[in-house]
Short mmCIF file of C-alpha atoms in Angstrom, two decimals:
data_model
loop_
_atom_site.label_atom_id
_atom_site.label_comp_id
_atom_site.label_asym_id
_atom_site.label_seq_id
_atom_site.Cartn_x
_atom_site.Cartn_y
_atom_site.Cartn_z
CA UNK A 710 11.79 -14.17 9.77
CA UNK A 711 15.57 -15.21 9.42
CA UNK A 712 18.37 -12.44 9.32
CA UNK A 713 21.07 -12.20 6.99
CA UNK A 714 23.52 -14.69 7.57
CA UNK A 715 20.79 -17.46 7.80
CA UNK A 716 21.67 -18.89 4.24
CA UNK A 717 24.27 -17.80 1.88
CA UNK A 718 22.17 -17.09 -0.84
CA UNK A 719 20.61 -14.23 1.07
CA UNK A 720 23.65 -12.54 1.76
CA UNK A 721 24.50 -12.18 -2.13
CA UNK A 722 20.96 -10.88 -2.79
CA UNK A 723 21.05 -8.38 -0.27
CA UNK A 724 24.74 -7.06 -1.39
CA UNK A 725 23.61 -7.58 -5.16
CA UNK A 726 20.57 -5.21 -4.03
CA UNK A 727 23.46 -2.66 -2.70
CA UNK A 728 26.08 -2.60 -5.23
CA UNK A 729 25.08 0.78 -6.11
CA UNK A 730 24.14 2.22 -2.63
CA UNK A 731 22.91 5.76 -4.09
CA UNK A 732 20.73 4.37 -6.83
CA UNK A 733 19.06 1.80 -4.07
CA UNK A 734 18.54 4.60 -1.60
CA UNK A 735 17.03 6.90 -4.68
CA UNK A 736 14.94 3.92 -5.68
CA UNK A 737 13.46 2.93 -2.38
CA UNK A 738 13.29 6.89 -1.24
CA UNK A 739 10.70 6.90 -4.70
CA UNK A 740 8.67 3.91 -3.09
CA UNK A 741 8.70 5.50 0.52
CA UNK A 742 4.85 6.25 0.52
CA UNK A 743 3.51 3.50 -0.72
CA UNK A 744 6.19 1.10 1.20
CA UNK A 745 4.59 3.39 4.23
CA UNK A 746 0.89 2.68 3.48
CA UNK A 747 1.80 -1.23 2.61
CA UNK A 748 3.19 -1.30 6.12
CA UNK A 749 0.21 0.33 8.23
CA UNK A 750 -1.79 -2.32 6.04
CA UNK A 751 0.38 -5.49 7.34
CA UNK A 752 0.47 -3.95 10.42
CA UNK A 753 -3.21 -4.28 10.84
CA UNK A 754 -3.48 -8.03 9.43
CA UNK A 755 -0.81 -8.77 12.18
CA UNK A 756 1.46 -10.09 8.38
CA UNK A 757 5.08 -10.82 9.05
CA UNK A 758 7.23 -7.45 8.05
CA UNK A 759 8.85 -8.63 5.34
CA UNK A 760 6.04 -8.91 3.09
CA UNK A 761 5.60 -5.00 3.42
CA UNK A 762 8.94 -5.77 0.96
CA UNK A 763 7.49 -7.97 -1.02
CA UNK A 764 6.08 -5.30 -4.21
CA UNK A 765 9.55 -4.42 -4.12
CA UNK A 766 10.71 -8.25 -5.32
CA UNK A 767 7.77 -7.70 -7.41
CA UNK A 768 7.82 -5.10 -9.45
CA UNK A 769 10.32 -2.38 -7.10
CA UNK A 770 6.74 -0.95 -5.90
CA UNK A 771 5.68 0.54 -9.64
CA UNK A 772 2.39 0.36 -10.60
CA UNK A 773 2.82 -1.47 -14.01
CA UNK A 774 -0.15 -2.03 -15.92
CA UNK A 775 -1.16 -5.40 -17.19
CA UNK A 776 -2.30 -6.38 -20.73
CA UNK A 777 -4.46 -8.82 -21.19
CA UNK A 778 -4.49 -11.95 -18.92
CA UNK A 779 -1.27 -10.61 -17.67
CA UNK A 780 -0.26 -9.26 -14.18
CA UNK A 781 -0.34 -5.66 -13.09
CA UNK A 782 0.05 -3.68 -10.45
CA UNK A 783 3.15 -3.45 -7.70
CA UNK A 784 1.63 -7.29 -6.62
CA UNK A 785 1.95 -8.27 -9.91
CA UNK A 786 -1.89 -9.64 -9.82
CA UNK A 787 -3.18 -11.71 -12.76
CA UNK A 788 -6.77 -11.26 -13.64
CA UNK A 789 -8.20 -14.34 -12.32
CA UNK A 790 -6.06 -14.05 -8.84
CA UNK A 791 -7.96 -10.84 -8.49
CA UNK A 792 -10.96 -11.76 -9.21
CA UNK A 793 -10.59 -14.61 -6.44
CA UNK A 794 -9.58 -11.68 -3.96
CA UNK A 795 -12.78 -9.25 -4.94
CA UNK A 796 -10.21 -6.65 -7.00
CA UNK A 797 -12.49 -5.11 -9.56
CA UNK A 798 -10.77 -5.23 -13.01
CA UNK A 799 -12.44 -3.27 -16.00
CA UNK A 800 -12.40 -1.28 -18.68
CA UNK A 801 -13.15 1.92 -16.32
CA UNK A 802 -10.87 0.62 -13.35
CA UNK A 803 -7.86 -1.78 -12.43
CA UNK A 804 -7.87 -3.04 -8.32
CA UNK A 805 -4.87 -4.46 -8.93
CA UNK A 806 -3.35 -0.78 -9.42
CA UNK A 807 -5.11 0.73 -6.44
CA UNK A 808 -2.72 0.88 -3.62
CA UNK A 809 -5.26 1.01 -0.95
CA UNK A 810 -7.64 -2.20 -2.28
CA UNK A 811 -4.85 -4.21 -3.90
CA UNK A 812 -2.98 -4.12 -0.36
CA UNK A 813 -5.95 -4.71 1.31
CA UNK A 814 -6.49 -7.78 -0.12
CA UNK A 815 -3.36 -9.07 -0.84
CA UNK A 816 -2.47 -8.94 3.06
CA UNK A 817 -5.86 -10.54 3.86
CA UNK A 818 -4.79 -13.44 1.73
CA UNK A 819 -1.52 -13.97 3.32
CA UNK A 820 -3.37 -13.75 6.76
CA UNK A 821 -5.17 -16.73 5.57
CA UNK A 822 -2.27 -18.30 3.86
CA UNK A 823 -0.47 -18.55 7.47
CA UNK A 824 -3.63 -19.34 9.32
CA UNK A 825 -3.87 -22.50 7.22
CA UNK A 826 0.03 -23.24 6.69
CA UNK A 827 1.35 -21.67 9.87
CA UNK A 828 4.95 -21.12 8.21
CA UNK A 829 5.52 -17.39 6.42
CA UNK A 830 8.48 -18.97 3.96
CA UNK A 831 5.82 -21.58 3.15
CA UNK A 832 2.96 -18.29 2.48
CA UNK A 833 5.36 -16.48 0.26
CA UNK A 834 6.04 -19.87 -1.46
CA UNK A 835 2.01 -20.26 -1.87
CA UNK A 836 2.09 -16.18 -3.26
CA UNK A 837 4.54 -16.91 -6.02
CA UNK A 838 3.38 -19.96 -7.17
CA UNK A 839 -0.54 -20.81 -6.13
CA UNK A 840 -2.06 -21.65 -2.41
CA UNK A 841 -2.90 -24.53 -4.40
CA UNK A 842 0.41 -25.99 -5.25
CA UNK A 843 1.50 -25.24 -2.03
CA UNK A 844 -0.80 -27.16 -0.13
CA UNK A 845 -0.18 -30.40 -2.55
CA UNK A 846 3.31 -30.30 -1.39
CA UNK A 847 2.81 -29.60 2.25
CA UNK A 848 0.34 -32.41 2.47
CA UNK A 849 2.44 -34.85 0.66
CA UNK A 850 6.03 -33.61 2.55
CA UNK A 851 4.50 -32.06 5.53
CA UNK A 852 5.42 -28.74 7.13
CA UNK A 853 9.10 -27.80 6.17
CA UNK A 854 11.68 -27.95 9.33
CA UNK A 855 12.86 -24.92 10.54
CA UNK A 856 16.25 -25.91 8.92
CA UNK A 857 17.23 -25.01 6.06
CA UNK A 858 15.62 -21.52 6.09
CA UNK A 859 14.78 -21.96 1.76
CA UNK A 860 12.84 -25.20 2.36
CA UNK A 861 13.85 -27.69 0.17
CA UNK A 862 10.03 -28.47 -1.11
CA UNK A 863 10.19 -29.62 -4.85
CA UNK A 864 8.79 -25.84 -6.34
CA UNK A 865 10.29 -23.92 -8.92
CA UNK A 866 13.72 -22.33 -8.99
CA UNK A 867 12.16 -18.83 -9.54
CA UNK A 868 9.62 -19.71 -6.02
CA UNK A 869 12.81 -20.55 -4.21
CA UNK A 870 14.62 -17.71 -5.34
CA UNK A 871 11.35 -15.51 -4.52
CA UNK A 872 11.43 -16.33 -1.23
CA UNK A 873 15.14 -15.73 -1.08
CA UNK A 874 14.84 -12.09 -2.69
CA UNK A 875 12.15 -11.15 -0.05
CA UNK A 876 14.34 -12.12 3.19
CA UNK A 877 17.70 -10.08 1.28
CA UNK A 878 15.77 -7.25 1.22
CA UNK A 879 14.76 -7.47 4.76
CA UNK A 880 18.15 -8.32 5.25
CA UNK A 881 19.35 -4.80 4.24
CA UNK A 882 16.28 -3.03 6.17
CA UNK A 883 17.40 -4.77 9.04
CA UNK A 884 21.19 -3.65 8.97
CA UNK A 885 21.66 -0.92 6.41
CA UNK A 886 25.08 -0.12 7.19
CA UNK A 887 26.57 -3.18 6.46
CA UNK A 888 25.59 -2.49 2.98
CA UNK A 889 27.11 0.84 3.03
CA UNK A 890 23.47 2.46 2.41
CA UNK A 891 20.98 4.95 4.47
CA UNK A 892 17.21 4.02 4.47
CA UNK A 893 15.19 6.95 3.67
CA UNK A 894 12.37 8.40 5.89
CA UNK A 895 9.73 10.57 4.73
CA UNK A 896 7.67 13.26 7.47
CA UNK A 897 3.96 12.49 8.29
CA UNK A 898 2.94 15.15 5.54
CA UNK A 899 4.65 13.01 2.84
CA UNK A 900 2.34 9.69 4.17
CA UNK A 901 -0.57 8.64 1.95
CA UNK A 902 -4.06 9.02 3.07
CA UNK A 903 -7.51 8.72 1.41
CA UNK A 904 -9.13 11.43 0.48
CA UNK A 905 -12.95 11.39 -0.13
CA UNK A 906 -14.57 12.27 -4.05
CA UNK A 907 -18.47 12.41 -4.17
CA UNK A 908 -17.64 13.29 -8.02
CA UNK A 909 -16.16 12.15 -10.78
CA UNK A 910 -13.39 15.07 -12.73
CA UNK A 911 -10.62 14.79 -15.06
CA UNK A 912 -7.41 14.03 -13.55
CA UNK A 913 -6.00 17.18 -14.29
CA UNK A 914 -8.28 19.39 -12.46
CA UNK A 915 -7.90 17.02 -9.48
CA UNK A 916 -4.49 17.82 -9.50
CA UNK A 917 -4.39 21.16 -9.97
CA UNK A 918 -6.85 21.15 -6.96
CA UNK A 919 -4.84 19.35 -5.05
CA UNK A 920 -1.58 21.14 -6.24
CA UNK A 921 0.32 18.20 -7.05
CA UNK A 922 1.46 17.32 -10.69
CA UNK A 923 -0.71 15.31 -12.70
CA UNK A 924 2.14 12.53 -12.82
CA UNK A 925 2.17 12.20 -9.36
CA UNK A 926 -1.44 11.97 -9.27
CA UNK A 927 -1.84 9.66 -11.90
CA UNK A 928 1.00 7.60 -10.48
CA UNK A 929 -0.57 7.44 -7.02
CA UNK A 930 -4.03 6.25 -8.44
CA UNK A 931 -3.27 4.51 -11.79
CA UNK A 932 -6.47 2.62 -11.31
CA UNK A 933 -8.15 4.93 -12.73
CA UNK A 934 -8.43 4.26 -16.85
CA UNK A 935 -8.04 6.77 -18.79
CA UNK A 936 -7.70 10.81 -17.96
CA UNK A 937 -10.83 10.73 -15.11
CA UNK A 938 -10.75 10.20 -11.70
CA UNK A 939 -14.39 8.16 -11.82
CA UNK A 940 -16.48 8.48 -8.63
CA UNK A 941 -18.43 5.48 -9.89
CA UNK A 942 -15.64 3.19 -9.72
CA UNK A 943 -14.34 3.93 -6.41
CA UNK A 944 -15.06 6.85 -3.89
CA UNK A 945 -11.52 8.49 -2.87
CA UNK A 946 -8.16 9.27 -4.05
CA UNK A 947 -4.87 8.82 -2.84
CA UNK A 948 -2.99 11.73 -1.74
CA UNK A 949 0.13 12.78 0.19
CA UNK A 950 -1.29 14.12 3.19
CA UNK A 951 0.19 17.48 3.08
CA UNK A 952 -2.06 17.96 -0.41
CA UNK A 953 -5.50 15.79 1.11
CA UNK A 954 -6.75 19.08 3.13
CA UNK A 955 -6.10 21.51 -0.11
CA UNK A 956 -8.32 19.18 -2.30
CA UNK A 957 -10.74 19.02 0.26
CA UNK A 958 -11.01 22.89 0.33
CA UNK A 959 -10.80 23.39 -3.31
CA UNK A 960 -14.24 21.01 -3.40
CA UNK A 961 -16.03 23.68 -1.03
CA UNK A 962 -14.83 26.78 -2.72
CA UNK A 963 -15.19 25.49 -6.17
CA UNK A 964 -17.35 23.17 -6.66
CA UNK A 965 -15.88 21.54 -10.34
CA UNK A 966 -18.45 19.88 -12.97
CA UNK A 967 -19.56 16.55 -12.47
CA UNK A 968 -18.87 13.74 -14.46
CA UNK A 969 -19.21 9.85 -15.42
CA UNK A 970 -16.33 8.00 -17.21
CA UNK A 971 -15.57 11.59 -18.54
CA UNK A 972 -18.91 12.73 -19.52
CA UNK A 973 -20.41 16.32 -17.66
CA UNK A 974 -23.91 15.79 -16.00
CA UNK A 975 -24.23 19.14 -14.34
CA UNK A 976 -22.19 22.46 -14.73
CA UNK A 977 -21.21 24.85 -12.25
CA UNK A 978 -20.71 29.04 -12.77
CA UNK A 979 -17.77 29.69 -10.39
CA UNK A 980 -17.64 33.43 -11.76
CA UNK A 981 -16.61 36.33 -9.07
CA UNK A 982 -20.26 37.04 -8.35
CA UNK A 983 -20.79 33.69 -6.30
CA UNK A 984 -19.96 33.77 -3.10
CA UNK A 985 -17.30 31.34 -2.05
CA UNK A 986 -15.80 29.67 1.18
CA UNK A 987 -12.49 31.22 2.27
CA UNK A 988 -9.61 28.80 3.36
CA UNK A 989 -10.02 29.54 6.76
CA UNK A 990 -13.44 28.65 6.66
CA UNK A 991 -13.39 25.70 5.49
CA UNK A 992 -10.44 24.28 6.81
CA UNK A 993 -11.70 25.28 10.21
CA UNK A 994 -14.70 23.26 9.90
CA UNK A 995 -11.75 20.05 9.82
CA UNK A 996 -10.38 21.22 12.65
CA UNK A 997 -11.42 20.28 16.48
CA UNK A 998 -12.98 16.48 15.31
CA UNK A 999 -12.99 13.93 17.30
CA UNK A 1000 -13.92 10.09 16.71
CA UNK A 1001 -15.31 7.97 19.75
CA UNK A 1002 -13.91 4.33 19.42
CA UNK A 1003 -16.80 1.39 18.62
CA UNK A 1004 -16.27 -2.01 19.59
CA UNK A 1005 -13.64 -3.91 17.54
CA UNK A 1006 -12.86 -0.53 15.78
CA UNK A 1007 -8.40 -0.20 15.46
CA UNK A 1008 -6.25 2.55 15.32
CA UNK A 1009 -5.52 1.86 11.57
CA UNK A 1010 -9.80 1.99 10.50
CA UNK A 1011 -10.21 5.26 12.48
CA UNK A 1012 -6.83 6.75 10.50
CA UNK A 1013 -8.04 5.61 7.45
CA UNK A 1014 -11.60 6.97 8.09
CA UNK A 1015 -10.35 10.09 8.77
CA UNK A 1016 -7.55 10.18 6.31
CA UNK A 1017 -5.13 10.69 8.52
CA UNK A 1018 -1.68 8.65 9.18
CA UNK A 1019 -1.77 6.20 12.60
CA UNK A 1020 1.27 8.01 14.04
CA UNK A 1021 -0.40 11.54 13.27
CA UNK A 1022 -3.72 10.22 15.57
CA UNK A 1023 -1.05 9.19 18.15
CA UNK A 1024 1.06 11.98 18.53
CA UNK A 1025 -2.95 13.94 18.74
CA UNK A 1026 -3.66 11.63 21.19
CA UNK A 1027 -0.79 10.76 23.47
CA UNK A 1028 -0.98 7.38 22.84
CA UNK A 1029 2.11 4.75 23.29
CA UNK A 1030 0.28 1.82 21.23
CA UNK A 1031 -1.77 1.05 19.55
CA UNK A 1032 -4.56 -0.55 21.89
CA UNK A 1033 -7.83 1.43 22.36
CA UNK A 1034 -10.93 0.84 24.09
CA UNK A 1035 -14.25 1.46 23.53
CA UNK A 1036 -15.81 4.51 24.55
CA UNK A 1037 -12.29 6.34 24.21
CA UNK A 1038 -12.88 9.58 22.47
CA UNK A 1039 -9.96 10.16 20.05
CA UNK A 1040 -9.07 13.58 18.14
CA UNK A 1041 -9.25 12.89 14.48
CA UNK A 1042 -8.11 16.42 13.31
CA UNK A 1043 -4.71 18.68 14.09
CA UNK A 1044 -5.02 22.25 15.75
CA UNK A 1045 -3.25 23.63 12.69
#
């Protein structure tokens, strides 16, 4: 989309953004994973970059919860938006705070915003204030001209100014040190990946499994309502990948008691007597995997099967891209 001297107005976003370069850099070195995950997600529903940026116009990529008929999440969802995208939203469980589902479906919705407006300043327009709207305008004052790059259609200061926010912040991605700042970079260890439960446990314990704090845990999958991860509302966690293969272990070694919305169904005796799985055993049984690639299948479904980043399965794999054919047998797991 347009750079930074494409309209005024961007230009004093983007240095309002950077007045105080150290708290910016502290702020988006917080929303570094999930700004990482957003962007394998857009990545994969071909979405214009910027809108990896756009939870950060939203709600500076904090999962806020929503009260009633209010919006939540780092979207900023409201109820009935998410019910329209398939986001489950319960007493047990919020989509709209699940990183994984809410940016699945927020990115399939702007793929099908620009499919049927073909402009991405017209998509964000249709984000912030309803596809609906949008496509009242558009058919009464057609597709806006190229020039100016805010199109003058007759929305709402705050949609304007949306759009506006969005391309600053790209603005600054694109040329950091005109803004005095340094974008932060996290290692492949510090990238989120999914991580399998067959159970459901308190949060705590799945922390302590994973060796994480619970803060960070809860943080990562505020979904979850109240103090249980719960299996019956959704299958996996979210977890920085350096912690996904330590939680996987701790579920072989010791298996933890069962439960549903909090509630045990079956106990397990992990007392000194039973025999148990040593690291090495079962992290060995990870190791050595490989994934042979189905028609249609991408480099971004196999990661996420595998919980795994995309660059991790290209740096196992040699690969340049991210094109694969079928047939090609992939390794899915590191040698250490």
């Amino acid at each position: 989309m347009s750079d930074c001297d494409a309209d005024p107005s961007i230009l004093t976003w983007a240095e309002r953004y950077t007045k105080n370069p150290e708290r910016f850099e502290d702020q988006l070195r917080e929303a570094m994973p999930q700004l990482t995950y957003v962007r394998e997600v857009a990545a994969h529903y071909d979405v214009a970059g910027e809108f990896v940026l756009l939870p950060w116009i939203e709600s500076g990529f904090q999962s806020l919860p929503g009260r009633k008929n209010r919006p939540a999440g780092m979207w900023q969802i409201m109820p009935l938006t998410a019910n329209r995208m398939g986001l489950r939203v319960d007493g047990r469980y919020d989509a709209r705070l699940d990183v994984d589902a809410s940016a699945n479906a927020v990115m399939k919705m702007l793929r099908q915003y620009h499919d049927k407006f073909d402009d991405w300043r017209v998509v964000d327009y249709a984000y912030n204030t309803g596809e609906f709207n949008v496509a009242k305008l558009v058919e009464r004052f057609g597709t806006p001209p190229a020039e100016p790059v805010i199109p003058h259609l007759p929305v709402k200061n705050v949609t304007r100014e949306h759009l506006t926010r969005m391309l600053a912040m790209a603005c600054v991605v694109r040329e950091p040190g005109r803004f005095n700042v340094t974008l932060p970079t996290i290692s492949d260890e510090q990238h989120l990946v999914q991580v399998s439960i067959s159970h459901s446990m308190p949060i705590a314990q799945a922390a302590g499994q994973a060796g994480v704090p619970v803060s960070t845990l809860k943080n990562l999958n505020a979904a979850f309502r109240g103090n249980t991860m719960d299996a019956g509302a959704v299958s996996y966690l979210m977890l920085p990948a350096n912690h996904a293969q330590q939680f996987r272990d701790s579920l072989v070694q010791q298996p933890s008691t069962a439960t549903t919305a909090g509630q045990p169904l079956n106990s397990t005796d992990n007392s000194d007597d039973q025999p148990k799985q040593t690291n090495s055993s079962a992290s060995s049984a990870a190791r050595g995997k490989t994934h042979t690639v189905k028609s249609g299948e991408s480099l971004w479904q196999i990661a996420r099967r595998y919980s795994v980043s995309s660059k991790k399965l290209q740096q196992w794999n040699h690969l340049h891209g991210q094109a694969l054919k079928p047939g090609q047998v992939l390794k899915v797991s590191g040698s250490d």
